[in-house]
Amino acid sequence: MKKRILSVLVMLSLILSLATPTLAASASSDKNNEKYGEGIGRVRVSTIPLPSDIILQDATYTYSGKVFVSYKTVNDLNTKDFFNFAILNDDGTKFKTIFSGVIPLKDRTGGIRYMPFQDNKRILLGDYVLECMPNLDKCNSTNLVPIVYPAGLDENNPNLTTRWSEIIIAPDNKHMAWSMFSSNSAGGQAVGVLSRKTDSYVLENVQLISVTEPFVADPNNPGFIIPPAAGRGGEVKQFIHGGNALSVVGAKNNVTTDSVIEDLTSTNVTQITHTPGYDETTIFSPDERLGMVMSTRFSAQTDPAIFGIMPRPIYIAGGINGILYYYSVAGVRTFRSGDIGPALVDINRSMNDPGYKGIQLSTDPDWVYHSPMSWHPDGKHAMWIEGRRGLDDDLHKRLQKVTLLDYKPHKTVPVKVTSDHIPGATTDLTKLNSSSSPNVQGKIAGKHSGYIDYSSSSTSPISGISEAQYVNYSDDGINFYNGSEKYNYNYLGESVYETHLQLTGNQPGEMNLRATFSSILGDTPARLLFDPAADGQPKSYGYATFNGITLHVEDLIE
């Protein structure tokens, strides 16, 4: 499903559009792209010019402030697993190719990711490390060295559907973290030490730092079950706090996806975004006072806030985030109008100031955010990729940069050796395979009163059903839930979320809605459907209200 199909017409138009290598004009560097954010000041968004004969794929800042670029050319566009890498300044000058060749992609991985080492001599690619001599800035020769994953988390484990989806390297140049997915729909995170051997890098001292916990029988209430405690989970994005914490795609207090910090010296998980819509990646600035966030917060017409505005137990409705990704991210990239960021935020305000959104950095409705995001080491510049809306084919991308005109960065957070003593981690790698089953049934007792009658079943990672009946359910004796939620998903057909749920207490709320999404395949993935259903009602209708705000499904009609 992730493969891109290149049409003959696209190929011809691409070849005809390429000319003699020159620097393309910076299309968005004028005053019209200056913005202002309280506490951050003025910022200016511009396009980094690149040679016109290259087809941009990915780019990231290195620790020396250079730009590392992955690109294609017409000559190698159809050569399997062929890559070109270059180094340049972030004004587009001094473009220098440092590698061109085949890098065999491995099965069940995230392909290639680009994570510079702090020593400025290497790039972590996922299944390989690219070594540059004498360094990235003056690279005269390269060496591609394979990574050996530990037994149990390698390609020989039939239970791993994705051996790694994201990889990151710590600033100590040794510790690597990665995310993976198993066949029982569970995800996991691991940390290991990347050790250079004669002809490979070997991941040693590997620990699972997240294992999906199962529902367990409640010993005090026959027929009742205890839900998993909130813990670590989600895709890893960045080592922070000098190397002893992770910025992660996850969730804590909201049903919809948020960005969180996982501490590696304790079991603490801290939520850093709080919008009811879809917040995913946060990449921290060198002083860790600012962040770049992938978010739907500036896109009222595609922001799925209606699903997250009213707080409720995450383990009941959290599964809806799968289809919300295809609706609010993949769909915006391929066909629907909308915005997915990035947003530039003050981290402290993002964590503590309700309603804070930060600065919208997208500038053109014809272009939409693609990862990755990265920061210049001076803390006054950040960079990301954008692609042409409707052409999500890796052939029409540009490189965007934001310059912080007024912000005065604090000192860069000092590098620390990442801890090998991670609370709650385990060296028993088999626990990834024995984690939570998707098939659950039982009653969940409220900590104060009432219960939730809950069931969940799945025969595959792409289809299943979960249902919950709330009966005077309360954890605090102040807020009480009554009603129902049901989510019947089939990524290759229609997915339906329906709820009739009331919250009474000091902040009352109500959800009375049905949302029906089309298949994630085709030209219009995860479209909200409004034609009549079998019961005569529209397939999607209704509202959610909480804290004085009411949102309607009908507001999302395209």
Coordinates of C-alpha atoms in Angstrom, one line a residue:
M1 CA 0.0 0.0 0.0
K2 CA 2.9 2.3 0.6
K3 CA 4.4 1.7 -2.9
R4 CA 4.1 4.5 -5.3
I5 CA 3.0 3.8 -8.9
L6 CA 4.8 6.1 -11.4
S7 CA 2.8 6.8 -14.5
V8 CA 4.3 7.3 -17.9
L9 CA 2.8 10.8 -18.0
V10 CA 4.4 11.8 -14.7
M11 CA 7.8 10.4 -15.9
L12 CA 7.6 12.4 -19.2
S13 CA 6.6 15.6 -17.5
L14 CA 9.4 15.2 -15.0
I15 CA 12.1 14.6 -17.6
L16 CA 10.9 17.5 -19.7
S17 CA 11.0 19.8 -16.6
L18 CA 14.6 19.0 -15.8
A19 CA 17.4 21.2 -17.2
T20 CA 21.0 22.1 -16.8
P21 CA 21.9 22.1 -13.1
T22 CA 21.3 25.5 -11.6
L23 CA 20.1 26.8 -8.3
A24 CA 16.3 27.2 -8.2
A25 CA 15.0 30.5 -7.0
S26 CA 13.9 30.7 -3.4
A27 CA 10.1 30.8 -3.9
S28 CA 9.0 31.9 -0.5
S29 CA 11.6 34.1 1.1
D30 CA 9.8 37.5 1.0
K31 CA 8.2 39.5 3.7
N32 CA 4.8 37.9 3.0
N33 CA 6.1 34.8 4.8
E34 CA 7.0 36.6 8.0
K35 CA 5.0 35.5 11.0
Y36 CA 4.9 36.4 14.7
G37 CA 4.5 34.3 17.8
E38 CA 4.2 35.6 21.4
G39 CA 7.4 34.6 23.2
I40 CA 9.1 33.5 20.0
G41 CA 8.9 36.8 18.0
R42 CA 9.2 37.1 14.3
V43 CA 10.0 34.2 12.1
R44 CA 10.5 34.0 8.3
V45 CA 9.8 30.9 6.2
S46 CA 11.7 30.4 2.9
T47 CA 12.5 27.6 0.4
I48 CA 16.1 26.4 0.3
P49 CA 17.2 26.4 -3.4
L50 CA 18.4 23.1 -4.8
P51 CA 19.9 22.2 -8.2
S52 CA 17.1 21.9 -10.7
D53 CA 18.3 18.5 -12.0
I54 CA 17.8 16.7 -8.7
I55 CA 14.5 15.2 -7.3
L56 CA 14.5 15.8 -3.6
Q57 CA 13.6 12.8 -1.4
D58 CA 14.7 13.7 2.2
A59 CA 16.9 16.2 4.1
T60 CA 18.1 16.9 7.6
Y61 CA 20.4 19.3 9.4
T62 CA 23.7 17.8 10.6
Y63 CA 25.3 18.6 13.9
S64 CA 27.7 21.1 12.1
G65 CA 24.8 23.0 10.6
K66 CA 25.1 21.6 7.1
V67 CA 22.2 20.0 5.2
F68 CA 22.3 16.3 4.3
V69 CA 20.1 15.6 1.3
S70 CA 18.9 12.4 -0.3
Y71 CA 17.8 12.7 -3.9
K72 CA 17.1 11.0 -7.2
T73 CA 17.9 11.9 -10.8
V74 CA 16.3 11.0 -14.1
N75 CA 19.1 8.6 -14.8
D76 CA 18.5 6.5 -11.6
L77 CA 14.8 7.1 -11.0
N78 CA 13.9 3.5 -11.9
T79 CA 17.0 1.8 -10.6
K80 CA 15.9 -0.4 -7.6
D81 CA 17.3 0.8 -4.2
F82 CA 19.5 3.5 -5.8
F83 CA 20.3 6.5 -3.6
N84 CA 22.2 9.8 -4.0
F85 CA 23.4 11.7 -0.9
A86 CA 24.8 15.3 -0.9
I87 CA 25.9 17.9 1.6
L88 CA 25.2 21.6 1.2
N89 CA 24.8 24.9 3.1
D90 CA 21.3 25.9 4.1
D91 CA 21.3 28.8 1.7
G92 CA 21.6 26.2 -1.2
T93 CA 25.3 26.8 -1.9
K94 CA 28.2 24.4 -2.1
F95 CA 26.1 21.4 -3.1
K96 CA 28.4 18.3 -3.1
T97 CA 27.4 14.7 -3.8
I98 CA 29.1 12.4 -1.4
F99 CA 27.4 9.0 -2.3
S100 CA 25.7 7.5 -5.3
G101 CA 24.9 3.8 -5.4
V102 CA 22.6 0.9 -4.5
I103 CA 21.6 0.4 -0.8
P104 CA 19.7 -2.9 -0.7
L105 CA 16.5 -2.3 1.3
K106 CA 15.5 -5.0 3.8
D107 CA 12.1 -6.5 4.3
R108 CA 9.8 -5.4 7.1
T109 CA 11.5 -2.2 7.8
G110 CA 10.8 1.6 7.5
G111 CA 13.1 1.7 4.4
I112 CA 15.8 4.4 4.9
R113 CA 15.8 7.0 7.7
Y114 CA 18.5 9.7 8.0
M115 CA 19.8 10.4 11.5
P116 CA 23.1 12.2 11.8
F117 CA 25.6 11.2 14.6
Q118 CA 26.7 13.9 16.9
D119 CA 30.4 13.2 15.9
N120 CA 29.5 14.6 12.4
K121 CA 31.1 11.6 10.7
R122 CA 28.2 9.2 10.3
I123 CA 24.5 8.9 9.3
L124 CA 22.3 6.2 10.8
L125 CA 20.1 4.8 8.0
G126 CA 18.2 2.1 9.8
D127 CA 19.8 -1.1 8.5
Y128 CA 23.1 0.5 7.8
V129 CA 25.5 3.2 9.0
L130 CA 27.0 5.5 6.4
E131 CA 30.5 6.5 7.5
C132 CA 32.1 9.6 5.9
M133 CA 35.8 10.3 5.9
P134 CA 37.2 12.5 7.3
N135 CA 33.8 13.9 8.2
L136 CA 30.4 14.9 6.7
D137 CA 31.5 18.4 5.9
K138 CA 34.6 17.4 4.0
C139 CA 33.5 13.9 2.9
N140 CA 36.0 12.4 0.4
S141 CA 35.0 8.8 0.8
T142 CA 32.2 6.7 2.3
N143 CA 31.7 3.3 3.8
L144 CA 28.3 1.6 4.1
V145 CA 28.3 -0.7 7.1
P146 CA 25.3 -3.0 7.9
I147 CA 23.7 -3.2 11.3
V148 CA 23.1 -6.5 13.0
Y149 CA 19.9 -6.6 15.1
P150 CA 19.7 -8.9 18.1
A151 CA 18.3 -12.4 17.7
G152 CA 14.6 -12.2 18.5
L153 CA 14.2 -8.7 17.1
D154 CA 15.7 -9.4 13.6
E155 CA 14.3 -10.6 10.3
N156 CA 14.1 -14.2 11.5
N157 CA 11.3 -13.4 13.9
P158 CA 8.1 -14.3 12.1
N159 CA 6.0 -12.4 14.7
L160 CA 7.5 -9.0 13.7
T161 CA 5.5 -7.4 10.9
T162 CA 7.8 -4.3 11.1
R163 CA 11.3 -5.0 12.4
W164 CA 11.8 -1.2 12.7
S165 CA 9.5 1.7 11.7
E166 CA 11.6 4.5 13.2
I167 CA 15.2 4.7 14.3
I168 CA 17.1 7.4 16.3
I169 CA 20.7 7.8 17.5
A170 CA 21.6 9.3 20.9
P171 CA 24.0 12.3 21.1
D172 CA 26.5 10.0 22.9
N173 CA 27.0 8.4 19.4
K174 CA 26.4 4.9 21.0
H175 CA 22.8 4.3 22.0
M176 CA 20.2 3.7 19.4
A177 CA 16.4 3.5 19.9
W178 CA 13.9 2.0 17.5
S179 CA 10.2 1.2 17.2
M180 CA 8.7 -2.1 15.9
F181 CA 5.4 -3.8 15.4
S182 CA 4.4 -7.4 16.0
S183 CA 1.7 -9.6 14.4
N184 CA -0.7 -9.2 17.3
S185 CA -1.0 -5.5 16.5
A186 CA 1.2 -4.5 19.4
G187 CA 4.1 -2.1 19.2
G188 CA 7.3 -1.9 21.0
Q189 CA 10.3 0.2 21.6
A190 CA 13.9 -0.9 22.2
V191 CA 17.2 0.7 23.2
G192 CA 20.6 -0.8 22.5
V193 CA 24.3 0.1 22.2
L194 CA 25.6 0.3 18.6
S195 CA 29.0 -1.3 18.6
R196 CA 31.4 -1.1 15.7
K197 CA 32.9 -4.5 14.7
T198 CA 35.2 -5.4 11.8
D199 CA 32.6 -5.4 9.1
S200 CA 29.3 -4.4 10.9
Y201 CA 27.7 -2.6 13.7
V202 CA 26.1 -4.9 16.3
L203 CA 23.3 -3.8 18.6
E204 CA 24.3 -5.0 22.1
N205 CA 22.8 -4.7 25.6
V206 CA 19.4 -4.4 24.0
Q207 CA 16.4 -3.7 26.3
L208 CA 12.7 -3.5 25.5
I209 CA 11.5 -0.3 27.1
S210 CA 7.8 -0.7 26.2
V211 CA 5.8 -3.9 26.2
T212 CA 2.0 -3.7 25.7
E213 CA 0.5 -4.9 28.9
P214 CA -2.6 -7.1 28.7
F215 CA -5.9 -6.8 30.4
V216 CA -5.9 -9.1 33.5
A217 CA -8.6 -10.6 35.6
D218 CA -9.6 -8.5 38.6
P219 CA -8.9 -10.6 41.7
N220 CA -11.4 -8.6 43.7
N221 CA -14.3 -8.7 41.3
P222 CA -15.2 -12.0 39.5
G223 CA -16.0 -11.4 35.9
F224 CA -14.2 -8.0 35.9
I225 CA -10.9 -7.1 34.2
I226 CA -8.2 -4.6 35.0
P227 CA -7.1 -2.4 32.0
P228 CA -3.4 -1.9 31.3
A229 CA -1.7 0.9 33.2
A230 CA -0.7 3.9 31.0
G231 CA 3.0 3.5 30.0
R232 CA 5.5 3.8 27.2
G233 CA 4.6 3.2 23.6
G234 CA 4.5 4.7 20.1
E235 CA 7.1 5.7 17.5
V236 CA 10.4 7.1 18.8
K237 CA 11.4 10.5 17.2
Q238 CA 14.3 12.1 19.0
F239 CA 16.6 11.7 22.0
I240 CA 16.3 14.7 24.3
H241 CA 17.4 15.8 27.8
G242 CA 21.0 15.2 26.6
G243 CA 20.2 11.6 25.7
N244 CA 18.2 10.4 28.7
A245 CA 14.7 10.9 27.4
L246 CA 12.8 10.3 24.2
S247 CA 10.3 12.4 22.2
V248 CA 7.6 9.9 21.2
V249 CA 4.4 9.7 19.2
G250 CA 2.0 8.5 21.9
A251 CA -0.9 9.3 24.1
K252 CA -1.6 9.9 27.8
N253 CA -4.6 11.9 28.8
N254 CA -6.3 12.4 25.4
V255 CA -7.9 9.7 23.1
T256 CA -6.4 11.2 20.0
T257 CA -2.7 11.1 19.3
D258 CA -0.3 13.4 21.1
S259 CA 3.4 13.9 21.6
V260 CA 4.9 12.8 24.8
I261 CA 8.3 12.6 26.6
E262 CA 9.4 9.2 27.9
D263 CA 12.1 9.6 30.6
L264 CA 14.8 6.9 30.5
T265 CA 15.9 7.4 34.1
S266 CA 12.4 6.9 35.6
T267 CA 9.0 5.6 34.5
N268 CA 7.6 9.1 33.9
V269 CA 5.7 9.9 30.7
T270 CA 4.9 13.6 30.2
Q271 CA 2.4 14.9 27.7
I272 CA 3.7 17.9 25.7
T273 CA 0.8 18.5 23.3
H274 CA -2.8 18.9 24.4
T275 CA -4.9 19.6 21.3
P276 CA -8.0 17.4 20.8
G277 CA -7.0 16.8 17.2
Y278 CA -4.0 14.9 15.7
D279 CA -0.6 15.9 17.1
E280 CA 2.2 13.5 16.2
T281 CA 5.9 14.3 16.1
T282 CA 7.6 17.0 18.2
I283 CA 11.3 17.7 17.4
F284 CA 12.9 19.8 20.1
S285 CA 15.3 22.7 19.5
P286 CA 18.9 22.4 20.8
D287 CA 18.0 24.3 24.0
E288 CA 14.8 22.2 24.3
R289 CA 12.6 25.4 24.8
L290 CA 11.0 25.2 21.4
G291 CA 9.5 22.5 19.3
M292 CA 8.4 21.7 15.8
V293 CA 5.1 19.7 15.8
M294 CA 3.3 17.8 13.1
S295 CA -0.3 18.8 13.8
T296 CA -3.8 19.3 12.4
R297 CA -4.4 22.2 14.8
F298 CA -4.5 24.9 12.0
S299 CA -6.9 22.9 9.8
A300 CA -10.5 23.2 11.0
Q301 CA -11.8 21.4 8.0
T302 CA -9.7 18.2 8.6
D303 CA -8.9 18.4 12.3
P304 CA -10.3 15.3 14.0
A305 CA -10.9 17.2 17.2
I306 CA -14.5 16.0 17.5
F307 CA -13.1 12.5 18.4
G308 CA -10.8 13.8 21.2
I309 CA -12.6 16.8 22.6
M310 CA -14.4 14.9 25.4
P311 CA -12.0 13.1 27.8
R312 CA -12.6 9.4 28.3
P313 CA -10.6 6.2 28.9
I314 CA -8.0 5.9 26.1
Y315 CA -8.0 2.1 26.0
I316 CA -11.6 2.2 24.9
A317 CA -11.4 4.5 21.9
G318 CA -7.7 4.9 21.2
G319 CA -7.8 2.5 18.3
I320 CA -9.5 5.1 16.2
N321 CA -6.2 6.9 15.7
G322 CA -5.3 4.4 12.9
I323 CA -8.1 5.6 10.6
L324 CA -7.6 9.2 11.8
Y325 CA -4.0 9.1 10.4
Y326 CA -5.3 8.2 7.0
Y327 CA -8.1 10.8 7.2
S328 CA -6.1 13.8 8.5
V329 CA -2.6 13.0 7.2
A330 CA -2.5 10.7 4.2
G331 CA -5.7 12.1 2.8
V332 CA -4.4 15.7 3.1
R333 CA -1.3 14.7 1.3
T334 CA -3.1 13.0 -1.5
F335 CA -6.3 14.9 -2.3
R336 CA -8.2 16.9 0.4
S337 CA -7.6 20.5 1.4
G338 CA -6.1 20.8 4.9
D339 CA -3.0 21.4 6.9
I340 CA -0.8 19.0 9.0
G341 CA 1.8 21.5 10.1
P342 CA 4.4 22.0 11.1
A343 CA 3.6 24.2 14.1
L344 CA 6.4 26.1 15.9
V345 CA 5.7 26.0 19.7
D346 CA 7.1 27.1 23.0
I347 CA 7.4 23.8 24.8
N348 CA 6.4 25.2 28.2
R349 CA 3.3 26.8 26.8
S350 CA 2.4 23.7 24.8
M351 CA 2.5 21.7 28.0
N352 CA 0.6 24.1 30.3
D353 CA -1.4 26.7 28.4
P354 CA -4.8 25.4 27.3
G355 CA -5.7 26.6 23.8
Y356 CA -2.1 27.5 22.8
K357 CA -1.3 26.6 19.2
G358 CA 2.0 28.3 18.4
I359 CA 3.0 29.5 14.9
Q360 CA 1.7 28.0 11.7
L361 CA 4.7 27.5 9.4
S362 CA 3.0 26.2 6.2
T363 CA 2.7 29.1 3.7
D364 CA 1.1 27.7 0.5
P365 CA -2.1 25.6 0.2
D366 CA -0.6 23.7 -2.8
W367 CA 2.2 22.3 -0.6
V368 CA 1.8 20.0 2.5
Y369 CA 4.2 18.9 5.2
H370 CA 6.3 15.7 4.9
S371 CA 8.8 14.5 7.4
P372 CA 11.5 14.8 8.6
M373 CA 11.9 18.0 10.7
S374 CA 15.3 19.0 12.1
W375 CA 17.0 22.0 13.9
H376 CA 20.2 23.8 13.0
P377 CA 22.6 23.6 16.0
D378 CA 22.4 27.4 16.4
G379 CA 18.8 27.0 17.5
K380 CA 17.6 29.8 15.2
H381 CA 16.8 27.8 12.1
A382 CA 14.7 24.7 11.5
M383 CA 13.9 22.7 8.4
W384 CA 11.3 20.3 7.0
I385 CA 10.1 18.8 3.7
E386 CA 6.9 19.7 1.8
G387 CA 5.3 17.8 -1.1
R388 CA 2.8 18.9 -3.7
R389 CA -0.7 18.2 -2.6
G390 CA -2.2 15.4 -4.7
L391 CA 1.2 14.3 -5.9
D392 CA 2.3 12.1 -2.9
D393 CA 4.8 10.3 -5.1
D394 CA 8.2 11.3 -3.8
L395 CA 8.8 13.2 -7.0
H396 CA 7.5 16.7 -6.2
K397 CA 9.1 17.9 -2.9
R398 CA 10.7 21.1 -1.7
L399 CA 12.9 22.0 1.3
Q400 CA 11.5 24.6 3.7
K401 CA 13.4 26.6 6.4
V402 CA 12.2 28.8 9.2
T403 CA 14.5 31.5 10.5
L404 CA 13.8 32.9 14.0
L405 CA 14.5 36.6 13.6
D406 CA 14.0 37.6 17.3
Y407 CA 14.4 34.5 19.4
K408 CA 17.6 34.3 21.5
P409 CA 18.4 30.6 22.2
H410 CA 19.6 29.4 25.5
K411 CA 22.6 27.1 25.8
T412 CA 22.4 23.7 24.1
V413 CA 21.4 21.0 26.5
P414 CA 24.7 19.2 27.4
V415 CA 25.3 15.7 26.0
K416 CA 25.1 12.9 28.5
V417 CA 25.7 9.2 28.2
T418 CA 22.4 7.5 27.8
S419 CA 21.6 5.4 30.8
D420 CA 21.8 1.6 30.5
H421 CA 19.6 1.3 33.7
I422 CA 16.2 2.1 32.4
P423 CA 13.4 1.5 35.0
G424 CA 10.7 -0.9 33.7
A425 CA 12.9 -2.1 30.8
T426 CA 13.6 -5.8 30.2
T427 CA 16.3 -7.7 28.5
D428 CA 13.8 -10.6 27.8
L429 CA 13.1 -9.8 24.2
T430 CA 10.5 -12.5 23.9
K431 CA 8.1 -10.3 25.8
L432 CA 7.4 -8.3 22.7
N433 CA 5.8 -11.5 21.2
S434 CA 3.8 -12.4 24.3
S435 CA 2.2 -9.0 24.9
S436 CA -1.4 -8.0 24.8
S437 CA -4.0 -9.9 22.9
P438 CA -6.5 -7.9 20.9
N439 CA -9.3 -10.2 22.1
V440 CA -10.8 -9.0 25.4
Q441 CA -14.1 -9.2 27.2
G442 CA -15.2 -8.2 30.7
K443 CA -16.3 -5.5 33.0
I444 CA -14.0 -2.7 34.1
A445 CA -14.8 -1.3 37.6
G446 CA -14.7 2.4 38.1
K447 CA -12.3 3.4 40.9
H448 CA -15.2 5.2 42.6
S449 CA -18.4 3.7 41.2
G450 CA -20.0 1.9 38.2
Y451 CA -18.3 0.0 35.4
I452 CA -17.6 -0.3 31.7
D453 CA -18.8 -3.5 29.9
Y454 CA -16.0 -3.8 27.4
S455 CA -15.3 -6.2 24.5
S456 CA -12.7 -6.1 21.7
S457 CA -11.9 -8.7 19.0
S458 CA -9.7 -8.8 16.0
T459 CA -8.8 -11.4 13.4
S460 CA -6.1 -9.2 11.7
P461 CA -4.2 -6.0 12.2
I462 CA -6.5 -4.2 9.6
S463 CA -10.0 -5.2 10.9
G464 CA -11.8 -5.7 14.2
I465 CA -14.4 -4.4 16.6
S466 CA -14.5 -2.9 20.0
E467 CA -17.6 -2.0 22.1
A468 CA -18.1 -0.3 25.5
Q469 CA -21.2 0.2 27.6
Y470 CA -20.7 2.8 30.4
V471 CA -22.9 2.4 33.5
N472 CA -22.4 5.3 36.0
Y473 CA -18.7 4.8 35.5
S474 CA -16.5 7.2 37.7
D475 CA -12.9 7.2 38.8
D476 CA -13.1 10.3 40.9
G477 CA -16.6 10.5 42.3
I478 CA -17.1 13.8 40.5
N479 CA -17.4 12.9 36.8
F480 CA -19.7 10.1 35.7
Y481 CA -20.1 8.4 32.3
N482 CA -23.2 6.7 30.9
G483 CA -23.8 5.5 27.4
S484 CA -21.9 3.6 24.7
E485 CA -19.1 3.6 22.2
K486 CA -18.5 1.2 19.3
Y487 CA -15.8 1.1 16.7
N488 CA -16.0 -1.4 13.8
Y489 CA -13.0 -1.0 11.6
N490 CA -12.0 -2.5 8.3
Y491 CA -9.2 -0.6 6.6
L492 CA -10.0 -2.3 3.2
G493 CA -13.7 -1.5 3.5
E494 CA -15.8 0.9 5.7
S495 CA -14.9 1.8 9.3
V496 CA -17.6 3.0 11.6
Y497 CA -17.2 4.8 14.9
E498 CA -20.5 5.5 16.8
T499 CA -21.1 6.8 20.3
H500 CA -23.9 8.0 22.5
L501 CA -22.1 9.0 25.6
Q502 CA -22.9 11.5 28.4
L503 CA -20.4 12.9 30.9
T504 CA -21.9 14.6 34.0
G505 CA -19.9 16.4 36.7
N506 CA -17.9 19.6 37.0
Q507 CA -17.2 19.7 33.3
P508 CA -20.1 18.0 31.5
G509 CA -20.0 16.8 28.0
E510 CA -21.8 14.7 25.4
M511 CA -20.9 12.7 22.3
N512 CA -23.8 11.8 20.0
L513 CA -22.3 10.9 16.6
R514 CA -21.6 8.4 14.0
A515 CA -18.6 8.7 11.6
T516 CA -18.2 6.3 8.7
F517 CA -14.9 6.3 6.8
S518 CA -14.2 4.8 3.4
S519 CA -11.3 2.4 2.7
I520 CA -7.7 3.6 3.1
L521 CA -7.0 2.6 -0.5
G522 CA -7.7 4.4 -3.7
D523 CA -7.5 8.1 -4.7
T524 CA -9.6 9.3 -1.7
P525 CA -8.4 7.4 1.4
A526 CA -10.5 7.4 4.5
R527 CA -13.2 9.8 3.2
L528 CA -16.0 10.6 5.6
L529 CA -19.2 9.2 4.0
F530 CA -22.5 11.1 4.3
D531 CA -24.8 9.1 2.0
P532 CA -27.8 7.2 3.6
A533 CA -27.1 4.1 5.7
A534 CA -29.3 1.1 6.1
D535 CA -31.1 2.8 9.0
G536 CA -32.1 5.8 6.9
Q537 CA -29.7 8.1 8.7
P538 CA -26.6 9.5 7.1
K539 CA -23.6 7.3 7.4
S540 CA -21.9 10.2 9.3
Y541 CA -23.8 12.7 11.5
G542 CA -23.9 14.2 15.0
Y543 CA -21.8 16.2 17.4
A544 CA -19.5 16.3 20.5
T545 CA -19.6 19.0 23.1
F546 CA -17.3 19.7 26.1
N547 CA -16.1 22.7 28.1
G548 CA -18.3 25.1 26.1
I549 CA -17.2 23.9 22.7
T550 CA -19.5 22.0 20.3
L551 CA -18.2 20.3 17.1
H552 CA -20.3 18.8 14.4
V553 CA -19.4 15.9 12.0
E554 CA -21.1 17.8 9.2
D555 CA -18.5 20.5 9.5
L556 CA -16.0 18.0 8.0
I557 CA -18.0 17.6 4.7
E558 CA -15.6 18.0 1.8

